[in-house]
Backbone as a chain_set.jsonl record, in Angstrom:
{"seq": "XXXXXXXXXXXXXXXXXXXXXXXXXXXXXXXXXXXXXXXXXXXXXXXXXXXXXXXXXXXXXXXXXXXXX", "coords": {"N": [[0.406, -14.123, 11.097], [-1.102, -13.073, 9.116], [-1.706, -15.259, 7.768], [-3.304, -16.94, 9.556], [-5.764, -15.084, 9.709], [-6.518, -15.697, 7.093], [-7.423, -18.153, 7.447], [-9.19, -18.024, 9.559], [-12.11, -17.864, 8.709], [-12.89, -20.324, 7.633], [-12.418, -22.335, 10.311], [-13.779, -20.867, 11.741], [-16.266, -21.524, 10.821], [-17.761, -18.889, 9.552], [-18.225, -17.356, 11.324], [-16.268, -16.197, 13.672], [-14.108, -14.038, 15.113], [-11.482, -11.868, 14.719], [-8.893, -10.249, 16.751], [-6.632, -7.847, 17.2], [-3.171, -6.311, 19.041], [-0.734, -4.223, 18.431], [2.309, -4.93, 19.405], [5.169, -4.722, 19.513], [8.165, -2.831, 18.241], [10.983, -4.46, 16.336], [14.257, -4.464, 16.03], [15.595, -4.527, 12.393], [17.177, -7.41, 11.45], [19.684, -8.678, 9.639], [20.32, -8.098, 6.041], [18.771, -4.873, 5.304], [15.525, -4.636, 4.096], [14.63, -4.196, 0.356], [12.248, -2.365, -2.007], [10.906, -1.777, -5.525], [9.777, 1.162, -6.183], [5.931, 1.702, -6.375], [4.905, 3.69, -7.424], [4.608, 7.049, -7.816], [7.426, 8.987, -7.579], [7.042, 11.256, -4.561], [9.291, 12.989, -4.11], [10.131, 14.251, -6.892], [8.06, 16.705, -7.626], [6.884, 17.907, -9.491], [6.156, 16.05, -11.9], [4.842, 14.206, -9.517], [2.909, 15.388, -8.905], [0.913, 16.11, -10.68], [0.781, 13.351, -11.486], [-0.885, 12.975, -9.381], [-2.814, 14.232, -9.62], [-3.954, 13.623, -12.54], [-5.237, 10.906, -11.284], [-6.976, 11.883, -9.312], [-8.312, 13.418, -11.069], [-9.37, 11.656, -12.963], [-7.818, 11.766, -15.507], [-5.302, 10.923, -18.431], [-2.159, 10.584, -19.267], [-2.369, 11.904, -21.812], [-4.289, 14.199, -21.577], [-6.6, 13.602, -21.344], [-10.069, 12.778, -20.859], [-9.529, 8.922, -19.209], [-7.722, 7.998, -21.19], [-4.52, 7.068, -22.65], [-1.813, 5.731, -20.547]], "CA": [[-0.807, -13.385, 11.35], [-2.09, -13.133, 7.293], [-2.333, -16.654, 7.421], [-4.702, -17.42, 10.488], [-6.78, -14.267, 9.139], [-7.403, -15.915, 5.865], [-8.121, -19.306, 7.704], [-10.709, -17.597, 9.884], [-13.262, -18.127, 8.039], [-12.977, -22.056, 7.846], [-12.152, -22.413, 11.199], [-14.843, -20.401, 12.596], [-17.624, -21.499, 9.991], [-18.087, -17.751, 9.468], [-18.612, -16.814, 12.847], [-14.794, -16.045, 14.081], [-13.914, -12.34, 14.962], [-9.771, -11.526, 14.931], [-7.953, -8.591, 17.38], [-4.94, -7.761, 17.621], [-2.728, -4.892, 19.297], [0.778, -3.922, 18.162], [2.844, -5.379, 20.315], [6.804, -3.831, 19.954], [9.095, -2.86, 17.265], [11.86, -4.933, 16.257], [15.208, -4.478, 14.574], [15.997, -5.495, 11.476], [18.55, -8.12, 10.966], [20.423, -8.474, 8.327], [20.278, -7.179, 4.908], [17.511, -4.151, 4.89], [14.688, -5.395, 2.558], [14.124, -2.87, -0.76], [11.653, -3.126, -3.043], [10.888, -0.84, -6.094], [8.819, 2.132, -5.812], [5.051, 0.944, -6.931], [4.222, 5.098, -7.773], [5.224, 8.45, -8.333], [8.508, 9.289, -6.519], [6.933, 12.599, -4.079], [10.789, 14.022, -4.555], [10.318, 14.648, -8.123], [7.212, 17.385, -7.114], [5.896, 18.688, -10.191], [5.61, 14.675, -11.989], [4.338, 13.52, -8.531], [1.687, 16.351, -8.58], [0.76, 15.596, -11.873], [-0.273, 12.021, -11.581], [-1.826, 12.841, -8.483], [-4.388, 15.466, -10.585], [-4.783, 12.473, -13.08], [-5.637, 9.93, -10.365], [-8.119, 12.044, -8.746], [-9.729, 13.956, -12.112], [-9.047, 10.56, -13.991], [-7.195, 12.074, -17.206], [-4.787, 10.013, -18.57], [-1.035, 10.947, -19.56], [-2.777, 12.628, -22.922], [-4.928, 14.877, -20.946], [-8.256, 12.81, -21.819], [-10.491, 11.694, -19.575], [-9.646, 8.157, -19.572], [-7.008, 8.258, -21.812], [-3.173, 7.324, -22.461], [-1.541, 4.962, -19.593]], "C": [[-1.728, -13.403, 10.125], [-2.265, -14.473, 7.261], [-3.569, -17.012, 8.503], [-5.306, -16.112, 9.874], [-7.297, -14.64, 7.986], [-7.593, -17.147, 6.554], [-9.089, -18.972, 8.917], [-11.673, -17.917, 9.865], [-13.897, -19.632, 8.251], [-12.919, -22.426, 9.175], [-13.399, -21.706, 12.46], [-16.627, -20.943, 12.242], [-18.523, -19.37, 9.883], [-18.091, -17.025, 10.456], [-17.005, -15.779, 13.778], [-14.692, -14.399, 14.153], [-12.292, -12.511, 15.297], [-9.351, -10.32, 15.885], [-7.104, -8.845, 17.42], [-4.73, -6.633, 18.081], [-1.509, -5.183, 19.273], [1.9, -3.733, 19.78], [4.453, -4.384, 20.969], [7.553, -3.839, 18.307], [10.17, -3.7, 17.517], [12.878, -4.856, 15.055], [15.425, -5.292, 13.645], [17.144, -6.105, 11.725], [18.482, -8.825, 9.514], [20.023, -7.831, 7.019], [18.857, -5.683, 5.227], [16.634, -4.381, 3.48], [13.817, -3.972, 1.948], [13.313, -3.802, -1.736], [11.27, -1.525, -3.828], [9.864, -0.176, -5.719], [7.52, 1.797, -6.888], [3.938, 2.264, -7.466], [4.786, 5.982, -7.606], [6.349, 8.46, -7.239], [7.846, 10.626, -5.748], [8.268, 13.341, -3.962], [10.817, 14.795, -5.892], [8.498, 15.567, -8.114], [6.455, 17.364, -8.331], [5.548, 17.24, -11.054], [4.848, 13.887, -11.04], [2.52, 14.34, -8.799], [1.053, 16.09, -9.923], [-0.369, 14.353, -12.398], [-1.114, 12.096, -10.236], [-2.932, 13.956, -9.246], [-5.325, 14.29, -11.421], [-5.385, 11.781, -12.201], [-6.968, 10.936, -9.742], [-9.181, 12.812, -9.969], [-9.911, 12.754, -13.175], [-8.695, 10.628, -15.316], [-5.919, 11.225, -17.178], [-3.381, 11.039, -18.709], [-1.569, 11.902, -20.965], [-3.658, 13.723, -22.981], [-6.717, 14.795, -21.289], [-8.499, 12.346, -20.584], [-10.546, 10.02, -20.304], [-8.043, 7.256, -20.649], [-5.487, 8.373, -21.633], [-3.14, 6.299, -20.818], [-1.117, 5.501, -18.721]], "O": [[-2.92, -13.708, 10.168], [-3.202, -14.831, 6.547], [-4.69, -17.332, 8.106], [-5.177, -16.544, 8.729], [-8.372, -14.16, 7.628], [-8.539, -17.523, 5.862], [-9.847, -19.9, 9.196], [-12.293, -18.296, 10.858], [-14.942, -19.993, 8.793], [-13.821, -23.261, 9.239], [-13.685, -22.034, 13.611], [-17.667, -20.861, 12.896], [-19.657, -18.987, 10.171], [-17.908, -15.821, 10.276], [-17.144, -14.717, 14.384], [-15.175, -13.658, 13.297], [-11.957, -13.322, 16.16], [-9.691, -9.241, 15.401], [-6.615, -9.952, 17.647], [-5.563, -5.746, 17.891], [-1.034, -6.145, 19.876], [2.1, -2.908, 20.672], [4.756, -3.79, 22.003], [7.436, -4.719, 17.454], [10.5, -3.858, 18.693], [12.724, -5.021, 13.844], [15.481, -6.515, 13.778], [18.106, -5.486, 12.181], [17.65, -9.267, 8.722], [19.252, -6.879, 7.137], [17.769, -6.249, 5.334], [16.952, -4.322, 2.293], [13.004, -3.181, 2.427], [13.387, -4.968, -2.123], [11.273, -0.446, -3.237], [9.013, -0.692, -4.994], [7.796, 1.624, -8.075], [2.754, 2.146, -7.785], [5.861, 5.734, -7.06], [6.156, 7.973, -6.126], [8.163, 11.542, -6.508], [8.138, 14.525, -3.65], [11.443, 15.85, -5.999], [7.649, 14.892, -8.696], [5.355, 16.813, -8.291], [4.329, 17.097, -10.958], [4.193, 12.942, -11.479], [1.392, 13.847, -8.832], [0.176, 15.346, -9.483], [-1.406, 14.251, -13.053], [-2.001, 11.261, -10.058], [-4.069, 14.019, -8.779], [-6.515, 13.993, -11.309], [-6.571, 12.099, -12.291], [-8.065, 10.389, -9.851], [-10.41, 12.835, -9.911], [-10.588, 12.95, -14.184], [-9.075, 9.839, -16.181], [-5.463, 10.831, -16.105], [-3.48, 12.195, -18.299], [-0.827, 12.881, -21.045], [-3.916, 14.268, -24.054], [-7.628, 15.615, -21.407], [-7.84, 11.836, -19.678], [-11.151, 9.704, -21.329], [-7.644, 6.093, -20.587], [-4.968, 9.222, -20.907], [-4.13, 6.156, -20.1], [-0.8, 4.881, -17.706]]}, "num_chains": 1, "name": "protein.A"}
C-alpha cells in the first residue's frame, strides 16, 4: 500500500487520487514484532507528565525555554 502511494504521483502525472477502507484484522504469525519505545513510558506518570509540559511549553530538561535535550 506505502509503495503505490508514493508511486502515485508518477503514475498519475499529478493527477491520481488514492482510497482505501480497512478491510479485516489479521493474526499475527509468528514471533510478535517489538520495537523500542520512541517516548516517555505513560506508566512512569510524573516523568511522562513532565516531558509532556516541556513539549507543549517548549522548556528543555534545564527548565529554559529551549534549553538542555
Amino acid at each position: 500500500m506505502h509503495d503505490l502511494e508514493r508511486q502515485l504521483p508518477t503514475l498519475t502525472r499529478g493527477e491520481g487520487v488514492l482510497e482505501s477502507v480497512f478491510d479485516h484484522y489479521e493474526p499475527v504469525r509468528g514471533p510478535v514484532p517489538e520495537r523500542a519505545r520512541t517516548d516517555h513510558d505513560p506508566l512512569h506518570r510524573k516523568e511522562y507528565l513532565l516531558a509532556v509540559r516541556r513539549r507543549l511549553t517548549g522548556l528543555g530538561e534545564d527548565g529554559r525555554r529551549g534549553g538542555g535535550a
